[in-house]
Amino acid sequence: MSVQERRVRQKTLLRQEILDAARDILVREGYEGLSMRKVAERIDYSPTAIYLHFKDRDDLVFCVCEQLMAGLVKELQQVSERHADPLVALEKGLRRYVEFGLKHPQHYQATFGIPHGHDPTKDARYQAPGTMGMQAFGFLPRLVGECVKRKKLAKVDPHKASCALWAAIHGITSLLIVMPNFQWGDRDEVIDQLITMLVDGLRA
């Protein structure tokens, strides 16, 4: 490995270490408890080193969110590629979303469960077409639209229907994370029943 390759690798590892520390602080202390100084102390670096990778606290939070979404996008792409029937892909994709959130509860809480101190809907970064978050959401209207086109679902507005699907599926994911000791019974059956109810409600 050359000196340049080693430096790139070290830079990548440090960036990930910063993201991991920021995510942990977000989950434990919330947005207001997160600071560049705290992250630096957590990984035993100077605050200056953090600013070499991230412009400010909001930039750091955004990157924590994007990292989670990148993993989700990969999972949803695999589902779409595996199932030619858009309705099956939609159902499997909704299930995969929940499974992904439960597999990465800290990341999920840092992305969706922690108040970020500002309204993400007013931050252009979060809704830019190329962001991982918007790519992940784009999975829904694309499949809903294809289902409507093939008359597998009623003639619904793909965007509105997708917002409703996401709201419901996010709800069960969040509740399972923050209330694991609730009397859910068979958790998988609850998830499957919710998805069945959501999809059946959109059928033609």
XYZ file of N, CA and C in Angstrom:
612
model
N 0.843 -1.195 0.000
C 0.000 0.000 0.000
C 0.883 1.252 0.000
N 0.612 2.163 -0.927
C 1.410 3.375 -1.035
C 1.070 4.342 0.105
N 1.923 5.367 0.253
C 1.692 6.369 1.286
C 0.366 7.085 1.040
N 0.098 7.416 -0.224
C -1.143 8.113 -0.555
C -2.371 7.242 -0.253
N -2.294 5.955 -0.591
C -3.406 5.043 -0.323
C -3.631 4.894 1.181
N -2.532 4.868 1.935
C -2.639 4.748 3.384
C -3.307 5.985 3.984
N -2.963 7.155 3.456
C -3.563 8.390 3.949
C -5.059 8.442 3.658
N -5.430 7.995 2.460
C -6.844 7.974 2.086
C -7.604 7.022 3.002
N -7.002 5.877 3.265
C -7.641 4.885 4.135
C -7.799 5.438 5.553
N -6.774 6.084 6.056
C -6.833 6.659 7.405
C -7.900 7.750 7.490
N -7.993 8.553 6.420
C -8.988 9.619 6.379
C -10.402 9.035 6.391
N -10.598 7.956 5.626
C -11.901 7.295 5.565
C -12.270 6.697 6.914
N -11.299 6.057 7.566
C -11.544 5.449 8.865
C -11.879 6.504 9.920
N -11.170 7.636 9.872
C -11.429 8.709 10.826
C -12.819 9.285 10.612
N -13.198 9.480 9.365
C -14.529 10.022 9.059
C -15.613 9.102 9.611
N -15.418 7.790 9.440
C -16.402 6.853 9.955
C -16.434 6.864 11.479
N -15.282 7.010 12.089
C -15.201 7.077 13.547
C -15.959 8.298 14.070
N -15.850 9.399 13.350
C -16.572 10.626 13.716
C -18.077 10.404 13.606
N -18.505 9.792 12.507
C -19.927 9.530 12.294
C -20.492 8.602 13.365
N -19.742 7.567 13.717
C -20.196 6.628 14.743
C -20.349 7.329 16.095
N -19.376 8.183 16.433
C -19.423 8.909 17.700
C -20.603 9.878 17.715
N -20.811 10.584 16.609
C -21.919 11.545 16.517
C -23.258 10.832 16.642
N -23.394 9.701 15.983
C -24.637 8.934 16.062
C -24.918 8.504 17.497
N -23.887 8.039 18.190
C -24.054 7.582 19.571
C -24.481 8.732 20.485
N -23.875 9.885 20.306
C -24.227 11.055 21.121
C -25.651 11.517 20.812
N -26.029 11.490 19.552
C -27.386 11.871 19.160
C -28.420 11.007 19.864
N -28.177 9.706 19.870
C -29.123 8.775 20.474
C -29.191 8.961 21.983
N -28.041 9.165 22.608
C -27.978 9.255 24.067
C -28.375 10.630 24.606
N -27.981 11.696 23.897
C -28.157 13.042 24.446
C -29.010 13.967 23.593
N -29.402 13.515 22.396
C -30.217 14.353 21.535
C -29.392 15.389 20.768
N -30.092 16.092 19.888
C -29.408 17.078 19.041
C -28.706 18.144 19.856
N -29.378 18.642 20.897
C -28.793 19.722 21.701
C -27.551 19.258 22.460
N -27.452 17.950 22.690
C -26.285 17.424 23.403
C -25.105 17.144 22.505
N -25.313 17.287 21.203
C -24.241 17.010 20.246
C -23.433 18.271 19.966
N -22.128 18.156 20.011
C -21.242 19.263 19.643
C -19.977 18.679 19.040
N -19.299 19.486 18.261
C -18.049 19.030 17.657
C -17.024 18.717 18.750
N -17.074 19.482 19.817
C -16.143 19.256 20.923
C -16.362 17.895 21.564
N -17.644 17.538 21.787
C -17.946 16.246 22.391
C -17.517 15.089 21.490
N -17.744 15.248 20.197
C -17.329 14.209 19.258
C -15.813 14.053 19.302
N -15.108 15.181 19.316
C -13.644 15.152 19.357
C -13.143 14.457 20.619
N -13.776 14.756 21.751
C -13.383 14.122 23.007
C -13.647 12.620 22.967
N -14.753 12.242 22.347
C -15.129 10.826 22.294
C -14.099 10.000 21.523
N -13.555 10.568 20.449
C -12.607 9.804 19.633
C -11.161 10.206 19.883
N -10.963 11.100 20.881
C -9.619 11.523 21.286
C -8.865 12.232 20.157
N -9.571 13.172 19.516
C -8.966 14.020 18.486
C -9.270 15.469 18.839
N -8.617 16.387 18.168
C -8.906 17.801 18.384
C -10.143 18.192 17.576
N -10.925 19.187 18.045
C -12.094 19.651 17.284
C -11.729 20.065 15.861
N -10.520 20.550 15.688
C -10.082 20.963 14.347
C -10.147 19.807 13.366
N -9.812 18.614 13.837
C -9.848 17.436 12.969
C -11.262 17.151 12.492
N -12.255 17.414 13.344
C -13.657 17.183 12.970
C -14.060 18.144 11.850
N -13.637 19.407 11.988
C -14.014 20.417 10.999
C -13.340 20.194 9.643
N -12.318 19.390 9.603
C -11.695 19.044 8.326
C -12.587 18.106 7.522
N -13.521 17.440 8.219
C -14.404 16.468 7.554
C -15.839 16.973 7.425
N -16.275 17.804 8.385
C -17.661 18.267 8.396
C -17.706 19.764 8.698
N -18.525 20.477 7.947
C -18.571 21.934 8.048
C -19.052 22.412 9.409
N -20.113 21.774 9.915
C -20.675 22.165 11.209
C -21.514 21.021 11.742
N -22.199 21.270 12.842
C -22.991 20.219 13.476
C -24.112 19.716 12.573
N -24.796 20.635 11.887
C -25.887 20.217 11.008
C -25.379 19.367 9.848
N -24.211 19.693 9.357
C -23.608 18.901 8.289
C -23.302 17.494 8.789
N -22.836 17.395 10.011
C -22.530 16.103 10.613
C -23.797 15.270 10.790
N -24.869 15.899 11.276
C -26.144 15.198 11.454
C -26.690 14.726 10.108
N -26.602 15.589 9.116
C -27.073 15.225 7.780
C -26.339 13.989 7.269
N -25.037 13.934 7.475
C -24.237 12.800 6.996
C -24.550 11.526 7.759
N -24.890 11.648 9.045
C -25.327 10.484 9.817
C -26.606 9.918 9.202
N -27.529 10.804 8.856
C -28.794 10.392 8.239
C -28.563 9.758 6.872
N -27.712 10.373 6.085
C -27.444 9.873 4.740
C -26.799 8.494 4.767
N -25.976 8.243 5.771
C -25.313 6.941 5.861
C -26.339 5.828 6.065
N -27.312 6.085 6.929
C -28.367 5.099 7.127
C -29.146 4.893 5.836
N -29.518 5.984 5.177
C -30.316 5.897 3.965
C -29.590 5.175 2.834
N -28.279 5.303 2.784
C -27.501 4.615 1.752
C -27.656 3.106 1.897
N -27.619 2.630 3.128
C -27.804 1.205 3.364
C -29.204 0.756 3.005
N -30.193 1.594 3.316
C -31.573 1.249 2.993
C -31.806 1.219 1.491
N -31.230 2.188 0.784
C -31.365 2.223 -0.675
C -30.844 0.926 -1.290
N -29.711 0.462 -0.819
C -29.126 -0.784 -1.321
C -30.066 -1.962 -1.092
N -30.662 -2.018 0.090
C -31.591 -3.109 0.420
C -32.818 -3.067 -0.490
N -33.380 -1.882 -0.691
C -34.593 -1.756 -1.497
C -34.321 -2.026 -2.974
N -33.151 -1.675 -3.439
C -32.782 -1.978 -4.821
C -32.721 -3.480 -5.036
N -32.184 -4.195 -4.059
C -32.110 -5.652 -4.157
C -33.498 -6.267 -4.233
N -34.426 -5.723 -3.459
C -35.802 -6.215 -3.484
C -36.424 -5.986 -4.856
N -36.253 -4.793 -5.404
C -36.832 -4.462 -6.715
C -36.268 -5.339 -7.817
N -34.988 -5.620 -7.739
C -34.340 -6.442 -8.763
C -34.757 -7.907 -8.667
N -35.108 -8.349 -7.474
C -35.429 -9.755 -7.243
C -36.864 -10.101 -7.625
N -37.768 -9.111 -7.614
C -39.186 -9.388 -7.851
C -39.701 -8.570 -9.033
N -40.088 -9.256 -10.086
C -40.577 -8.590 -11.293
C -41.973 -8.008 -11.080
N -42.772 -8.648 -10.250
C -44.126 -8.162 -9.955
C -44.009 -6.959 -9.012
N -44.448 -5.772 -9.443
C -44.297 -4.576 -8.602
C -45.067 -4.650 -7.284
N -46.185 -5.383 -7.265
C -46.957 -5.495 -6.029
C -46.202 -6.337 -4.999
N -45.598 -7.413 -5.467
C -44.786 -8.251 -4.579
C -43.577 -7.463 -4.094
N -42.955 -6.722 -5.008
C -41.788 -5.912 -4.639
C -42.174 -4.852 -3.612
N -43.371 -4.283 -3.754
C -43.845 -3.267 -2.803
C -44.009 -3.875 -1.416
N -44.668 -5.019 -1.343
C -44.881 -5.687 -0.059
C -43.561 -6.096 0.585
N -42.687 -6.694 -0.213
C -41.386 -7.125 0.298
C -40.537 -5.920 0.708
N -40.656 -4.834 -0.042
C -39.887 -3.632 0.269
C -40.321 -3.004 1.585
N -41.621 -2.985 1.833
C -42.129 -2.456 3.098
C -41.626 -3.307 4.264
N -41.612 -4.616 4.058
C -41.112 -5.531 5.100
C -39.620 -5.311 5.341
N -38.882 -5.127 4.255
C -37.436 -4.917 4.359
C -37.129 -3.610 5.079
N -37.966 -2.601 4.867
C -37.781 -1.314 5.552
C -37.817 -1.511 7.062
N -38.841 -2.229 7.533
C -38.979 -2.465 8.971
C -37.788 -3.265 9.482
N -37.429 -4.312 8.784
C -36.311 -5.162 9.193
C -35.007 -4.360 9.257
N -34.828 -3.470 8.305
C -33.608 -2.661 8.274
C -33.549 -1.734 9.486
N -34.681 -1.102 9.787
C -34.723 -0.210 10.942
C -34.456 -0.950 12.240
N -35.004 -2.153 12.372
C -34.806 -2.941 13.591
C -33.384 -3.489 13.688
N -32.769 -3.675 12.557
C -31.389 -4.168 12.537
C -30.406 -3.063 12.911
N -30.789 -1.808 12.637
C -29.925 -0.662 12.926
C -30.688 0.354 13.783
N -31.095 -0.036 14.969
C -31.952 0.847 15.786
C -31.319 2.180 16.152
N -30.020 2.184 16.453
C -29.370 3.448 16.816
C -29.322 4.398 15.628
N -28.946 3.880 14.466
C -28.930 4.703 13.265
C -30.335 5.236 12.976
N -31.322 4.357 13.107
C -32.691 4.748 12.789
C -33.189 5.833 13.737
N -32.912 5.666 15.021
C -33.316 6.682 15.989
C -32.615 8.007 15.740
N -31.325 7.945 15.397
C -30.584 9.174 15.125
C -31.132 9.887 13.897
N -31.635 9.117 12.938
C -32.138 9.705 11.694
C -33.559 10.229 11.840
N -34.431 9.452 12.469
C -35.848 9.808 12.498
C -36.395 10.141 13.881
N -35.738 9.682 14.931
C -36.318 9.832 16.251
C -35.760 10.960 17.081
N -34.707 11.627 16.611
C -34.069 12.677 17.382
C -34.391 14.042 16.785
N -34.991 14.961 17.552
C -35.199 16.325 17.034
C -33.856 16.948 16.658
N -33.758 17.463 15.449
C -32.482 17.965 14.953
C -32.268 19.455 15.151
N -33.159 20.090 15.887
C -32.949 21.501 16.187
C -33.396 22.439 15.078
N -33.765 21.875 13.942
C -34.274 22.701 12.853
C -35.220 21.845 12.040
N -35.978 22.449 11.177
C -36.949 21.728 10.366
C -36.267 21.194 9.115
N -36.062 19.851 9.010
C -35.399 19.283 7.841
C -36.125 19.577 6.534
N -37.461 19.803 6.624
C -38.209 20.075 5.399
C -37.831 21.418 4.795
N -37.195 22.292 5.608
C -36.762 23.595 5.104
C -35.275 23.594 4.739
N -34.642 22.457 4.921
C -33.226 22.308 4.586
C -33.150 21.617 3.233
N -32.701 22.342 2.220
C -32.692 21.826 0.848
C -31.917 20.529 0.709
N -30.934 20.316 1.568
C -30.125 19.103 1.458
C -30.964 17.839 1.626
N -31.925 17.861 2.532
C -32.681 16.662 2.849
C -33.642 16.250 1.732
N -34.059 17.221 0.902
C -35.016 16.898 -0.141
C -34.431 17.028 -1.548
N -33.122 17.152 -1.627
C -32.470 17.198 -2.943
C -32.642 15.841 -3.625
N -32.934 15.825 -4.933
C -33.215 14.579 -5.653
C -32.138 13.499 -5.509
N -30.892 13.900 -5.412
C -29.829 12.896 -5.381
C -29.508 12.339 -4.016
N -30.136 12.862 -2.953
C -29.807 12.381 -1.616
C -30.293 10.953 -1.426
N -29.632 10.253 -0.519
C -30.015 8.874 -0.245
C -31.421 8.805 0.345
N -31.777 9.803 1.138
C -33.106 9.821 1.728
C -34.198 9.875 0.674
N -34.035 10.740 -0.312
C -35.034 10.859 -1.375
C -35.013 9.651 -2.300
N -33.845 9.068 -2.480
C -33.758 7.838 -3.282
C -34.520 6.701 -2.598
N -34.384 6.626 -1.280
C -35.088 5.587 -0.534
C -36.597 5.790 -0.634
N -37.043 7.040 -0.477
C -38.478 7.307 -0.583
C -38.972 7.042 -2.001
N -38.125 7.335 -3.005
C -38.519 7.165 -4.401
C -38.912 5.752 -4.763
N -38.453 4.796 -3.977
C -38.831 3.396 -4.174
C -40.346 3.234 -4.121
N -41.008 3.949 -3.215
C -42.445 3.789 -3.020
C -43.290 4.313 -4.188
N -43.194 5.600 -4.557
C -44.037 6.075 -5.661
C -43.749 5.376 -6.979
N -42.513 4.941 -7.161
C -42.183 4.220 -8.390
C -42.947 2.892 -8.474
N -42.953 2.136 -7.380
C -43.641 0.854 -7.374
C -45.158 1.021 -7.321
N -45.629 1.979 -6.538
C -47.075 2.234 -6.482
C -47.577 2.637 -7.866
N -46.831 3.505 -8.547
C -47.218 3.936 -9.885
C -47.261 2.781 -10.863
N -46.297 1.877 -10.757
C -46.266 0.715 -11.651
C -47.437 -0.218 -11.347
N -47.782 -0.359 -10.078
C -48.925 -1.193 -9.699
C -50.231 -0.616 -10.238
N -50.363 0.687 -10.180
C -51.561 1.353 -10.712
C -51.622 1.154 -12.224
N -50.486 1.306 -12.864
C -50.411 1.143 -14.319
C -50.838 -0.256 -14.739
N -50.466 -1.265 -13.971
C -50.809 -2.655 -14.288
C -52.147 -3.076 -13.676
N -52.855 -2.117 -13.085
C -54.179 -2.339 -12.499
C -54.139 -3.333 -11.342
N -53.029 -3.352 -10.632
C -52.923 -4.173 -9.430
C -53.382 -3.389 -8.201
N -53.384 -2.066 -8.328
C -53.886 -1.190 -7.282
C -54.895 -0.228 -7.894
N -55.695 0.393 -7.034
C -56.680 1.365 -7.509
C -55.960 2.584 -8.082
N -56.711 3.443 -8.768
C -56.121 4.643 -9.368
C -55.888 5.699 -8.296
N -54.844 5.488 -7.532
C -54.492 6.423 -6.466
C -53.373 7.335 -6.934
N -53.199 8.447 -6.237
C -52.062 9.326 -6.495
C -50.831 8.657 -5.880
N -49.853 8.261 -6.704
C -48.687 7.532 -6.182
C -47.952 8.252 -5.067
N -47.854 9.586 -5.175
C -47.115 10.326 -4.143
C -47.880 10.333 -2.821
N -49.173 10.637 -2.874
C -49.968 10.684 -1.648
C -50.034 9.300 -0.995
N -50.226 8.275 -1.826
C -50.290 6.915 -1.293
C -48.964 6.517 -0.658
N -47.875 6.940 -1.281
C -46.546 6.613 -0.756
C -46.283 7.305 0.570
N -46.742 8.546 0.694
C -46.584 9.259 1.970
C -47.330 8.525 3.079
N -48.530 8.033 2.759
C -49.318 7.304 3.748
C -48.640 5.985 4.119
N -48.126 5.273 3.108
C -47.434 4.004 3.366
C -46.205 4.225 4.243
N -45.442 5.257 3.921
C -44.224 5.531 4.687
C -44.555 5.900 6.132
N -45.589 6.732 6.300
C -45.979 7.143 7.648
C -46.334 5.931 8.497
N -47.073 5.003 7.918
C -47.495 3.818 8.666
C -46.325 2.888 8.961
N -45.498 2.660 7.974
C -44.398 1.711 8.141
C -43.318 2.291 9.055
N -43.144 3.607 9.003
C -42.217 4.263 9.932
C -42.753 4.160 11.353
N -44.064 4.271 11.487
C -44.675 4.203 12.802
C -44.410 2.880 13.497
N -44.632 1.769 12.802
C -44.421 0.466 13.425
C -42.935 0.233 13.698
N -42.076 0.715 12.806
C -40.631 0.555 13.012
C -40.188 1.298 14.264
N -40.616 2.528 14.405
C -40.234 3.346 15.555
C -40.764 2.763 16.859
N -42.011 2.318 16.843
C -42.608 1.768 18.057
C -41.908 0.487 18.497
N -41.561 -0.350 17.553
C -40.872 -1.592 17.901
C -39.484 -1.320 18.487
N -38.885 -0.205 18.064
C -37.560 0.153 18.584
C -37.660 0.733 19.993
N -38.576 1.662 20.185
C -38.631 2.374 21.474
C -39.502 1.657 22.518
N -40.354 0.708 22.070
C -41.202 -0.026 23.011
C -41.073 -1.534 22.794
N -39.854 -2.063 22.921
C -39.651 -3.492 22.657
C -40.361 -4.407 23.652
N -40.684 -3.880 24.840
C -41.308 -4.711 25.868
C -42.832 -4.622 25.878
N -43.387 -3.904 24.926
C -44.844 -3.856 24.809
C -45.354 -5.253 24.436
N -46.596 -5.549 24.787
C -47.157 -6.879 24.519
C -47.561 -7.005 23.054
N -46.565 -7.097 22.205
C -46.805 -7.190 20.764
C -47.317 -8.573 20.359
N -47.098 -9.578 21.176
C -47.399 -10.940 20.744
C -46.324 -11.377 19.779
N -46.725 -11.986 18.676
C -45.760 -12.365 17.643
C -45.447 -11.116 16.806
N -44.262 -10.568 16.984
C -43.898 -9.309 16.326
C -43.979 -9.414 14.809
N -43.506 -10.521 14.255
C -43.520 -10.683 12.804
C -44.941 -10.708 12.258
N -45.850 -11.332 13.004
C -47.242 -11.372 12.562
C -47.867 -9.980 12.566
N -47.497 -9.173 13.534
C -48.005 -7.802 13.602
C -47.522 -7.000 12.397
N -46.237 -7.140 12.076
C -45.666 -6.431 10.926
C -46.353 -6.874 9.643
N -46.502 -8.187 9.470
C -47.128 -8.714 8.257
C -48.579 -8.265 8.134
N -49.290 -8.236 9.266
C -50.697 -7.824 9.220
C -50.822 -6.362 8.821
N -49.932 -5.525 9.352
C -49.971 -4.103 8.990
C -49.741 -3.929 7.496
N -48.727 -4.599 6.966
C -48.419 -4.470 5.538
C -49.586 -4.963 4.688
N -50.207 -6.081 5.093
C -51.360 -6.610 4.362
C -52.511 -5.605 4.372
N -52.766 -5.004 5.516
C -53.845 -4.021 5.622
C -53.561 -2.802 4.749
N -52.299 -2.362 4.727
C -51.929 -1.181 3.933
C -52.107 -1.454 2.443
N -51.594 -2.581 1.994
C -51.661 -2.899 0.560
C -53.083 -3.202 0.139
N -53.823 -3.958 0.969
C -55.225 -4.273 0.647
C -56.047 -3.003 0.532
N -55.712 -2.000 1.320
C -56.448 -0.733 1.274
C -56.248 0.026 -0.021
N -55.208 -0.334 -0.786
C -54.937 0.333 -2.059
C -55.333 -0.495 -3.268
N -55.791 -1.718 -3.029
C -56.117 -2.597 -4.152
C -57.304 -2.086 -4.952
N -57.282 -2.435 -6.228
C -58.388 -2.036 -7.112
C -59.642 -2.776 -6.700
